[in-house]
Structures are given as structure tokens and as C-alpha cells.
Short mmCIF file of C-alpha atoms and ligand atoms in Angstrom, two decimals:
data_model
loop_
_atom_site.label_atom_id
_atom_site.label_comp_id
_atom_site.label_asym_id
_atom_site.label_seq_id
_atom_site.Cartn_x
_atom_site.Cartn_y
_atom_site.Cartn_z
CA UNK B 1 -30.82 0.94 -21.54
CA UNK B 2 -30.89 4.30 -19.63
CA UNK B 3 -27.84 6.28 -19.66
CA UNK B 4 -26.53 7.92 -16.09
CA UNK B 5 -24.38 10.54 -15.86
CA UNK B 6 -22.45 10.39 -12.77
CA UNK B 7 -20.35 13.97 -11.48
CA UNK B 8 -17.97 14.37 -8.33
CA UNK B 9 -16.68 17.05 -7.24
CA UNK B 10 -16.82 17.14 -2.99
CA UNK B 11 -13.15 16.80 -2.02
CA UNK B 12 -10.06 17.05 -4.73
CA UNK B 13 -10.81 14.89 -7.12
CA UNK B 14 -13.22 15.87 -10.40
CA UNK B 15 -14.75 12.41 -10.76
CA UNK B 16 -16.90 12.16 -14.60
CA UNK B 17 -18.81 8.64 -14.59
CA UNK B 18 -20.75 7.12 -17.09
CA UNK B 19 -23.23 4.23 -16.15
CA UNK B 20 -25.68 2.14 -18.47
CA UNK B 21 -28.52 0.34 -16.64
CA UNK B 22 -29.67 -2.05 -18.29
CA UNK B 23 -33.58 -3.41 -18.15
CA UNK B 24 -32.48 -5.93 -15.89
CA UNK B 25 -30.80 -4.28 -13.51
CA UNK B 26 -27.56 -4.68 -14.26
CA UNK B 27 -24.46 -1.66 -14.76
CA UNK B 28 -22.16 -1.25 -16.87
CA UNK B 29 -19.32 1.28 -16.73
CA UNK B 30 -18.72 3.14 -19.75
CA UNK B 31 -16.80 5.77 -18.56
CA UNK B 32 -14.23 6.76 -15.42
CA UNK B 33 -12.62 10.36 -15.37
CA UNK B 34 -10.75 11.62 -12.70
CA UNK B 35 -8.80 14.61 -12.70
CA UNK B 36 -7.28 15.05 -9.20
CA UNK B 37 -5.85 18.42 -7.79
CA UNK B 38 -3.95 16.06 -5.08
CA UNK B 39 -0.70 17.55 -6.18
CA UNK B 40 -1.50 20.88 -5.88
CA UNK B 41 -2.14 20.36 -2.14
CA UNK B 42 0.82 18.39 -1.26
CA UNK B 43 3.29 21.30 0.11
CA UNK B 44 -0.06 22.03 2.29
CA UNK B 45 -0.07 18.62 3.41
CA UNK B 46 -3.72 18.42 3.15
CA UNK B 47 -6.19 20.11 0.77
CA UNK B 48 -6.75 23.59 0.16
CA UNK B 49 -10.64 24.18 -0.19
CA UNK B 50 -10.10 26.72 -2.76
CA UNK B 51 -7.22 25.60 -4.51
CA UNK B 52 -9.82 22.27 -4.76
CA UNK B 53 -12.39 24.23 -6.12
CA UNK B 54 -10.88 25.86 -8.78
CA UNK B 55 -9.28 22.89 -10.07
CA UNK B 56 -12.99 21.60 -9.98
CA UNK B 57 -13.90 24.23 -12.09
CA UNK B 58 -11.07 24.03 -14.52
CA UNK B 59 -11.16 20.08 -14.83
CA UNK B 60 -15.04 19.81 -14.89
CA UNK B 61 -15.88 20.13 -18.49
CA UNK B 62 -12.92 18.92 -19.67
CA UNK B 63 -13.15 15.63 -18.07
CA UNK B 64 -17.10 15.66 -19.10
CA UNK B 65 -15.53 15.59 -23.15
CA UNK B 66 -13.41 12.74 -22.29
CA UNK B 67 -15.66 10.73 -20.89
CA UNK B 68 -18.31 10.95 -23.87
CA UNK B 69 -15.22 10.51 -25.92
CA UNK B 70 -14.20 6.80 -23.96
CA UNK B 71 -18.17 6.09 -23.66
CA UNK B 72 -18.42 6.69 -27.59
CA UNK B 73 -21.61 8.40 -26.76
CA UNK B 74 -23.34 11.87 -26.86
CA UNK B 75 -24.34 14.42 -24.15
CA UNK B 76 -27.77 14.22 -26.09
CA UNK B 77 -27.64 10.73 -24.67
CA UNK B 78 -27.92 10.73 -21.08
CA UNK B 79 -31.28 9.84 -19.93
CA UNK B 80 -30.20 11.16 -15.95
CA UNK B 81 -27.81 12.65 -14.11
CA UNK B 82 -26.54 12.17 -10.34
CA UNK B 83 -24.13 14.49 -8.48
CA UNK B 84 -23.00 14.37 -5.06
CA UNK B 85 -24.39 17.16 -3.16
CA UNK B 86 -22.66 16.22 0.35
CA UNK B 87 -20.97 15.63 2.43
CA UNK B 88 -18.00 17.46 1.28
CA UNK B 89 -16.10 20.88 1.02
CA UNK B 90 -18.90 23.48 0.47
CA UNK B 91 -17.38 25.14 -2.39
CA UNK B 92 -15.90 22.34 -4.41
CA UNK B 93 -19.48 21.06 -4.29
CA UNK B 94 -20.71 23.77 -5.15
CA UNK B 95 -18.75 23.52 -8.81
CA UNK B 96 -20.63 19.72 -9.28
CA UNK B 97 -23.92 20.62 -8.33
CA UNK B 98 -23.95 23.93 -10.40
CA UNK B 99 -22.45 22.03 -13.63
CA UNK B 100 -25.48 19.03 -13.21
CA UNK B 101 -28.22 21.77 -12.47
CA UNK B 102 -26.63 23.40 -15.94
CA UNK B 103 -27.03 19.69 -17.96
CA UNK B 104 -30.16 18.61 -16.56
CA UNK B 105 -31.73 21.74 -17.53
CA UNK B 106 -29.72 22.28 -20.70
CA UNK B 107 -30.39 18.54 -21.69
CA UNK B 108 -34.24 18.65 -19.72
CA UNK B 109 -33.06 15.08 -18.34
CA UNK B 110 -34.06 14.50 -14.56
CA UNK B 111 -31.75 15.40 -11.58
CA UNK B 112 -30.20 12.92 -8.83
CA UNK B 113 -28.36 14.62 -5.35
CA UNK B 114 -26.67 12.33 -4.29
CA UNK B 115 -24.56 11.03 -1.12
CA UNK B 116 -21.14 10.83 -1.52
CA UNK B 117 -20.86 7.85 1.25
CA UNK B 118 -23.49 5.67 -0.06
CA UNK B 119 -21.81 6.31 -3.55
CA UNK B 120 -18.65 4.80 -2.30
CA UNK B 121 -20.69 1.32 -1.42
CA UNK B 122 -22.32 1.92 -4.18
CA UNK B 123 -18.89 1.59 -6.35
CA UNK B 124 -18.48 -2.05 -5.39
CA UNK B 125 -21.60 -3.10 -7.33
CA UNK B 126 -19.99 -1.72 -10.83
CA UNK B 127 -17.49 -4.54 -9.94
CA UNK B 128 -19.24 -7.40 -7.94
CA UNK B 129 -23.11 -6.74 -8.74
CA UNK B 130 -25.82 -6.21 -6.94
CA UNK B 131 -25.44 -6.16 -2.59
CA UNK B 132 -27.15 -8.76 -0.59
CA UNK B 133 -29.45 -7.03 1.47
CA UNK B 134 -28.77 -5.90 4.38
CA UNK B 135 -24.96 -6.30 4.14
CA UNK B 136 -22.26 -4.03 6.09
CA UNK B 137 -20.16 -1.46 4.73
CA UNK B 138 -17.10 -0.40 6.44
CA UNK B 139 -16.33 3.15 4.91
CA UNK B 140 -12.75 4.37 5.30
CA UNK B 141 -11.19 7.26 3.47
CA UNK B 142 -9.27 10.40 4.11
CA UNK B 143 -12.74 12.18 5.44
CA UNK B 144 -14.78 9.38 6.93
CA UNK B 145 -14.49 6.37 8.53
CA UNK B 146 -18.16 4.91 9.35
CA UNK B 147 -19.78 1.59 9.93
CA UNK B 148 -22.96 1.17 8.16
CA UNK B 149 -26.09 -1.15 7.66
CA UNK B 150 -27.36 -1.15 4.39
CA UNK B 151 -30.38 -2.87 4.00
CA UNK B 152 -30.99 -1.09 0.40
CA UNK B 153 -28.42 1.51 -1.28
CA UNK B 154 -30.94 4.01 -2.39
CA UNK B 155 -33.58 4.01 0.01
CA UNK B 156 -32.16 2.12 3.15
CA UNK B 157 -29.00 3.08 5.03
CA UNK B 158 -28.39 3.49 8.64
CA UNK B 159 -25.10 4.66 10.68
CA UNK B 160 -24.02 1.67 13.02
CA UNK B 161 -20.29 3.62 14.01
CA UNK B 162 -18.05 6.14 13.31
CA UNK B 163 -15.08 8.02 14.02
CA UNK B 164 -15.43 10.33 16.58
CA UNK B 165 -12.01 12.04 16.19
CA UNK B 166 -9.91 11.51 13.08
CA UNK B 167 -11.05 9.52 10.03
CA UNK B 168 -8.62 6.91 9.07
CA UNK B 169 -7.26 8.04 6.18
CA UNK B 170 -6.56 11.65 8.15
CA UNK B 171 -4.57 9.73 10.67
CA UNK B 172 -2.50 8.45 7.52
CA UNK B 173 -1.91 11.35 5.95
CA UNK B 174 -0.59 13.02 9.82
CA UNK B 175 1.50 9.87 10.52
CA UNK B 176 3.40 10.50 7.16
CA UNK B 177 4.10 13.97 8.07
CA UNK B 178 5.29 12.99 11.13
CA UNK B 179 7.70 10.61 9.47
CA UNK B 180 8.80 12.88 7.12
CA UNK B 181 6.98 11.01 4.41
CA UNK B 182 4.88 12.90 1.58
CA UNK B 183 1.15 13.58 1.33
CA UNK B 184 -1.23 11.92 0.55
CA UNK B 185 -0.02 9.31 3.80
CA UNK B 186 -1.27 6.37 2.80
CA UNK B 187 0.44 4.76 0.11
CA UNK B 188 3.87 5.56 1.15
CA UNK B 189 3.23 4.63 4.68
CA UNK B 190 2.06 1.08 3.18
CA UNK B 191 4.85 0.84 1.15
CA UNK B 192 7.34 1.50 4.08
CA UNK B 193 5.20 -1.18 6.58
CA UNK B 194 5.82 -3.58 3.85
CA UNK B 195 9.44 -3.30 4.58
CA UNK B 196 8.62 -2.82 8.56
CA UNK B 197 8.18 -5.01 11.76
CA UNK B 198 4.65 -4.69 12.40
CA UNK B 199 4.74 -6.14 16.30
CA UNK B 200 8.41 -3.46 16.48
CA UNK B 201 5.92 -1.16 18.84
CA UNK B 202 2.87 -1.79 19.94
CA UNK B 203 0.77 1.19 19.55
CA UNK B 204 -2.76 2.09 20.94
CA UNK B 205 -5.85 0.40 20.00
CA UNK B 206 -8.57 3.10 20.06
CA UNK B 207 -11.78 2.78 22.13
CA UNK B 208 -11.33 -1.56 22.26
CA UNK B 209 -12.11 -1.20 26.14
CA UNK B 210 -14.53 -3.37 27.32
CA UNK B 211 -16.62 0.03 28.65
CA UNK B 212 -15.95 1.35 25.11
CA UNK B 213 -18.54 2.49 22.43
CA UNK B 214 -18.53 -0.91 20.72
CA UNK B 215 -18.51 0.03 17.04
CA UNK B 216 -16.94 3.67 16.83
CA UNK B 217 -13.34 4.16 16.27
CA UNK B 218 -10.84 6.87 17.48
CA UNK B 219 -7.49 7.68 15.78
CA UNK B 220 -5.97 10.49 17.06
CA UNK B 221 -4.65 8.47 20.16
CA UNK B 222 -2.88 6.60 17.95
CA UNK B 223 -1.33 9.54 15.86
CA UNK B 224 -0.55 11.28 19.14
CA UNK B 225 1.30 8.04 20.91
CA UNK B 226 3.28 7.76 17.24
CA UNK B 227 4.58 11.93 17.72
CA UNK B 228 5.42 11.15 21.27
CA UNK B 229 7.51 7.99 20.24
CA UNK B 230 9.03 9.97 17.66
CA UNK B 231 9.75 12.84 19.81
CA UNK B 232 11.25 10.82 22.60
CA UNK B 233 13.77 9.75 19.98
CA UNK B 234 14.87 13.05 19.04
CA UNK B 235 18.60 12.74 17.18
CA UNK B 236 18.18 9.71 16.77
CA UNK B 237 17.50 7.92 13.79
CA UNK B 238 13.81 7.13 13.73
CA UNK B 239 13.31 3.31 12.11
CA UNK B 240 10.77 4.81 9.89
CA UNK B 241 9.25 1.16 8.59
CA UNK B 242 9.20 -0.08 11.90
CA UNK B 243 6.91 2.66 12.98
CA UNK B 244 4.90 2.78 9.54
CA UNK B 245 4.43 -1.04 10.41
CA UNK B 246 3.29 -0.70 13.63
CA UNK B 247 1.07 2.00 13.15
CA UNK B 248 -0.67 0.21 10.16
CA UNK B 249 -1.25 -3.09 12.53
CA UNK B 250 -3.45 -0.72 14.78
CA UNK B 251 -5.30 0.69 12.01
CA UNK B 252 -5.94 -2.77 10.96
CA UNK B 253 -6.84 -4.30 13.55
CA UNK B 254 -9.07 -1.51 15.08
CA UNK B 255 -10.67 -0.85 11.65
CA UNK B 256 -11.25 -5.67 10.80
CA UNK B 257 -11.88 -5.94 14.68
CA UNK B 258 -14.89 -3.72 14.97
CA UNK B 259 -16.17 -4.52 11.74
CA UNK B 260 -16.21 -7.91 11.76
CA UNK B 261 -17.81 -8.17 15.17
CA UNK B 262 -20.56 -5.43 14.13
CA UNK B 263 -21.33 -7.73 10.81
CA UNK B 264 -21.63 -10.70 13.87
CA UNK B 265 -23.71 -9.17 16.66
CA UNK B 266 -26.19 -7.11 13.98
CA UNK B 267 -26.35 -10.90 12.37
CA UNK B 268 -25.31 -9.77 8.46
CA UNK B 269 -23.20 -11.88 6.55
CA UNK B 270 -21.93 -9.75 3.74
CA UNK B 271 -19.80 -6.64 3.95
CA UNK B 272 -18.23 -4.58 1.94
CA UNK B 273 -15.10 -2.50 2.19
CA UNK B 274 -14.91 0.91 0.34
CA UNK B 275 -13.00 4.51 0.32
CA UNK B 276 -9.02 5.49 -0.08
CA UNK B 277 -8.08 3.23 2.52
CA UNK B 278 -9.44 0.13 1.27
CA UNK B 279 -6.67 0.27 -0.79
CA UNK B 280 -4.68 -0.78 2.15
CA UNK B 281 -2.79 -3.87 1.38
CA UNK B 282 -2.00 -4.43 5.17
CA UNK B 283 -5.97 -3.88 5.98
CA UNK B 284 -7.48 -5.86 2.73
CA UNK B 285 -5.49 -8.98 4.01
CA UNK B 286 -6.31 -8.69 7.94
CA UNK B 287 -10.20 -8.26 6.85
CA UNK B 288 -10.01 -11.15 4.13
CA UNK B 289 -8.69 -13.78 7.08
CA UNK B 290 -11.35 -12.33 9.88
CA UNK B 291 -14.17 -12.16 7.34
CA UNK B 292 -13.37 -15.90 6.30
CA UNK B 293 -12.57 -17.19 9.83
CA UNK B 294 -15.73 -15.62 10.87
CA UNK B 295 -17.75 -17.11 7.40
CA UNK B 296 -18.74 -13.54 6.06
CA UNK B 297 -18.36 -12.51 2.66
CA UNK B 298 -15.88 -10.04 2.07
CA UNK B 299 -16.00 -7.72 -1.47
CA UNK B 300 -13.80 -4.60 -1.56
CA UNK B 301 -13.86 -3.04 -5.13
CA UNK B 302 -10.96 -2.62 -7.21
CA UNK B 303 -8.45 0.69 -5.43
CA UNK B 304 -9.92 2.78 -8.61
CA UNK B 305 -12.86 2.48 -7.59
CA UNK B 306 -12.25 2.88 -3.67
CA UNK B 307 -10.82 6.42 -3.96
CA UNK B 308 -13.26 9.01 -5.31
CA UNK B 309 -14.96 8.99 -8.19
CA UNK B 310 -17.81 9.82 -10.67
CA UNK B 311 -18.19 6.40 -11.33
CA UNK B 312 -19.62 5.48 -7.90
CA UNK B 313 -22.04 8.26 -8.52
CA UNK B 314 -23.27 7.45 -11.89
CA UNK B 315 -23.87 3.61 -10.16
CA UNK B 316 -25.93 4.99 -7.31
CA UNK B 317 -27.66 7.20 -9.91
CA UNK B 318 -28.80 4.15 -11.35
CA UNK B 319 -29.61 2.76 -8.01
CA UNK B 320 -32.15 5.54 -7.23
CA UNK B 321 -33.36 5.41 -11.11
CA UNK B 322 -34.26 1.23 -10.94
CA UNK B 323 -35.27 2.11 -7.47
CA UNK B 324 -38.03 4.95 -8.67
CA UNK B 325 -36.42 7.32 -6.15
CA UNK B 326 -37.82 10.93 -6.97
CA UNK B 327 -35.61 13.29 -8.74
CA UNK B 328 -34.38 16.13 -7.14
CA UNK B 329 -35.88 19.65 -7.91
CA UNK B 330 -33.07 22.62 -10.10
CA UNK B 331 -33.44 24.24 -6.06
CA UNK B 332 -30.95 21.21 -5.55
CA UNK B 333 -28.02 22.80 -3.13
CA UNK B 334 -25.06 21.77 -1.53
CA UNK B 335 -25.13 20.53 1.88
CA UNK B 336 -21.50 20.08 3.40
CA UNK B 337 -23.08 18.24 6.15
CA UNK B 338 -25.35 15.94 4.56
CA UNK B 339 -26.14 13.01 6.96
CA UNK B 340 -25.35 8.89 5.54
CA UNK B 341 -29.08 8.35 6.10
CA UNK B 342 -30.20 11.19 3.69
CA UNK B 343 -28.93 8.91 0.38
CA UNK B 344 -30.69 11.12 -2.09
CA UNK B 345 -32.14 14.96 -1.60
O1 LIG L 1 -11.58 8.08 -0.60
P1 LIG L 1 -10.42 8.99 -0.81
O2 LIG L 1 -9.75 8.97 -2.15
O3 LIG L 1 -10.81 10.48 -0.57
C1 LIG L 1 -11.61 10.89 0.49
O4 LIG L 1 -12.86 10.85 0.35
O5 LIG L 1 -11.00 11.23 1.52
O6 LIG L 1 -9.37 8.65 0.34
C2 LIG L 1 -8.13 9.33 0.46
C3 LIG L 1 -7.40 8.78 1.68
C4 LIG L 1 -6.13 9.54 2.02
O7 LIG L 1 -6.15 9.89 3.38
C5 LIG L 1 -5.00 8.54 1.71
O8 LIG L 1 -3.89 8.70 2.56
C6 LIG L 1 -5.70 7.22 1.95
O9 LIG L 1 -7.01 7.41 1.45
N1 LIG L 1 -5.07 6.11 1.24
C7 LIG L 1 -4.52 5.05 1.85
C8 LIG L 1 -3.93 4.23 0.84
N2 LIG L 1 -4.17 4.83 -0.36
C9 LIG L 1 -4.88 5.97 -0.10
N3 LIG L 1 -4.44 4.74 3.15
C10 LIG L 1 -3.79 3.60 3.48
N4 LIG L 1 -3.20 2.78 2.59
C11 LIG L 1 -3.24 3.04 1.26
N5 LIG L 1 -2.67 2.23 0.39
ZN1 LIG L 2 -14.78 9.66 -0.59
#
């Protein structure tokens, strides 16, 4: 059994996981910290790269003793440890990458930089085991919101679409300001829809014109058409779930639409749904009856493991381990930019 050490650190969340893989392939979680700084950045409505990365710094080692504590194990043994090294905010990176350079050297174990999108795909085979290759992975948090083909999770992974304004989860977070309802967006804007009249409004469907780039997305449309229907209302009471409801039908239906007719034209029967937003009640129903209307396999990993974690990077670790990937060198930096296709550095 080799022991992976998983860290995250590249938005607000200090993810600590602990993977075994065993001589067969197979993972098993031992271990899922997260200390999250989301609180912090609420009167902000949105997070505050330095207020991120000092929380990083005070939660990091803290939430590496806990997680040897749940795993019943020892630092002495981790046979390899995986951090994300991008994309992300540069200086709460920073704090993971300089804390794995510090155990790999201090525990002379090798080194893994890792993607923090591939990780999130890769969190979906700690629950449902390994991916059919290739399969499709729909990506949606508060950062990203990408398409991708992934014919192997350490090696193989190409872009197929993405956002070219606002990630999904973004255009959450500024509909629930808008609404007067707290940060993070999402699950209070769910809750309210659940109470809503999703067909109340009908609001934009990004970039779904026939002339339109066929599998990126666009969301700021839609959070600008849900301000000017607000606005135009001024005084008067604003039916908040009605609008939370109608809003969350576009998202859904942009998000299942595209996805399920990418996984159709590129010919791929499998795909997986990942990131914050996967936690979406409104959007794991809507892809469930298009996935099984259009006879593709649907998985979408328990919400824990959707939203960030270390977890997801100890399991792609172990990807790039069983997959002989080379280790990265102690030069290993942050790269805030670091493209889907680059899954280790
Ligand atoms: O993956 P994640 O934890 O962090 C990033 O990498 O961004 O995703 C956070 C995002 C936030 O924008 C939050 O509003 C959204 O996920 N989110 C949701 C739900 N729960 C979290 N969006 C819609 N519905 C939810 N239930
Ligand atoms: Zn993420």
C-alpha cells in the first residue's frame, strides 16, 4: 500500500487528504480535513486573497495533525505527497506548495504538483472508482466552469469549453448579493428556488444561439438581466424565490444542455459532474434525467467531495503515482495560471 499525502490550499479552503493506493489500483480515503476561511470573507462578499492566505497558513499544520490523527497513521508514513500548484490565488498557493516542498524534503518522500481541476474529477473516483476512459467532466465551481475530455486523469486531459465570462458558481454568489441573500450564493439561492416558480421569469440562456460557440458558456448575461429585473422593480417587493428559481433553471439548463450534447457529438458515454456547484440540487436532477434520456452515465461525487479539498488531491496523487508520472523537482512553484492540460508540473 503506498501512502499519499494530499494538500490544498489555492482558494479558501485548507484541504489535508490522506489516500492509500492499494497494489491494485484501488483508493481508499483515510483522511478529509478542511478548514475553510469562507466566513472570514463573507462581509467582502467574495474572498480576500490575503485574508485566504493567512488562514492557509494558520490552518495548515493544524489540519495536517488531524488528519494523521483520523488516518491513525504517522507523518513517517507517507510514501508521496501531491499539492496543487494552480490554478488558484498566487499567494494562498504559495502557503501549500511551500508546506509540501518542507515534508517532501523533511520526510525525503517524492513530490507531486498538481492541478487543482483535474483533482476535482479526480475526487469522484474516491467515491465511484476508477473513470471509463475517455469520459466527460463538466467542472463547475465558484472559479471555473469548463467542459473537459478526459481520456486519462494523469496524463490525458483536454479543454472541450469554458466560461468565457463568469464561472458558475461566481454568477451564484453575485445573484445572492443582488437578492440580498448571504455569501457564499449558492446554497441559499437553492434553498430559496426550492420554494420558487422556476418558469416565474424566463431569464437568458447564454451563448445557446445557433451561431454560438457550441460548448462554452457565458453567465454574466444572465446576472446582468437578473439586476435589471430587480432594478425595474425598485420599491417594490422583489419575489425573491421566484427569481432564485428562475435564475437556477438557466444555470441548469445552460450548464445539462451543453454538456450533454458535448458527451453526444464527441461520442463519450460517461461523464462526470464535479466542483461547488455540483452540489446543486436543481442542476444534479436536470443532468440525471438528460444523462438517462440520452443513455450516458452520470456520477457526481458526494457535495464533500465536490467543493475543495485535499482529498481530491491525495486521489490524483495516486493517479500520477500508479500512473509512473515523474515527480516534480523542490524548484516546484506556484503557477496561478496553470492550464487543465498541464495535470502535473
Ligand atoms: O468548488 P468550490 O468549493 O470552490 C471553488 O473552487 O470555487 O465552489 C464554490 C462555489 C461557490 O460559488 C458557491 O456559491 C457554489 O460553489 N455552491 C453552489 C452550491 N453550493 C456551493 N452553487 C449552487 N448550488 C449549491 N447548492
Ligand atoms: Zn475548486
Amino acid at each position: 500500500m503506498t501512502i499519499i499525502l494530499g494538500i490544498e490550499s489555492s482558494c479558501d479552503e485548507t484541504g489535508i487528504g490522506i489516500v492509500a493506493l492499494g497494489a491494485d489500483g484501488s483508493l481508499t480515503l483515510l483522511a478529509d480535513e478542511v478548514a475553510s476561511s469562507v466566513d472570514q470573507h463573507a462581509r467582502f462578499g467574495g474572498v480576500v486573497p490575503e485574508v485566504a492566505s493567512r488562514a492557509h497558513l494558520e490552518a495548515l499544520v493544524p489540519s495536517v495533525t488531524r488528519a494523521f490523527a483520523t488516518a491513525e497513521l504517522e507523518l513517517s508514513d507517507v510514501d508521496a505527497i501531491a499539492v496543487t500548484c494552480g490554478p488558484g490565488l498566487a499567494g494562498a498557493l504559495l502557503v501549500g506548495v511551500s508546506a509540501a516542498k518542507a515534508y517532501a524534503a523533511a520526510l525525503n518522500v517524492p513530490l507531486y504538483g498538481a492541478n487543482h481541476l483535474p483533482g476535482h474529477v479526480a475526487a469522484d473516483t474516491l467515491e465511484h472508482g476508477p473513470l471509463p476512459s475517455p469520459c466527460l467532466a463538466l467542472l463547475v465551481s465558484g472559479g471555473h466552469t469548463q467542459l473537459l475530455r478526459v481520456d486519462d486523469l494523469a496524463t490525458k486531459i483536454t479543454e472541450v469549453g469554458s466560461t468565457i465570462d463568469d464561472a458558475a458558481g461566481e454568477a451564484y454568489d453575485k445573484v445572492a448579493r443582488i437578492l440580498g441573500l448571504p455569501y457564499p450564493g449558492g446554497p441559499p439561492i437553492d434553498k430559496a428556488a426550492r420554494r420558487g416558480n422556476p418558469d416565474a421569469i424566463r431569464f437568458p440562456r447564454g451563448l445557446t444561439g445557433p451561431r454560438d460557440a457550441r460548448f462554452d458558456f457565458s453567465f454574466s448575461g444572465l446576472k446582468t438581466a437578473v439586476a435589471r429585473w430587480v432594478e425595474a422593480r425598485d420599491g417594490q417587493e422583489i419575489p425573491v424565490d421566484d427569481v432564485a428559481a428562475s435564475f437556477q433553471e438557466a444555470v441548469a439548463d445552460v450548464l445539462t444542455a451543453k454538456a450533454v450534447r458535448a458527451a453526444t457529438e464527441l461520442g463519450i458515454g460517461t461523464m462526470v459532474v464535479s466542483g461547488g456547484v455540483a452540489a446543486n440540487s436543481r442542476l444534479s436532477t436536470l443532468a440525471a434525467q438528460r444523462c438517462a434520456a440520452a443513455g450516458i452515465e452520470l456520477r457526481v461525487p458526494r457535495p464533500r467531495l465536490c467543493t475543495d479539498n485535499g482529498a481530491m488531491i491525495a486521489a490524483l496523487g495516486a493517479h500520477l503515482v500508479a500512473a509512473g508520472v515523474r515527480p516534480s523537482s523542490l524548484e516546484l512553484s506556484a503557477d496561478p495560471g496553470l492550464p487543465v492540460s498541464t495535470v502535473s508540473v
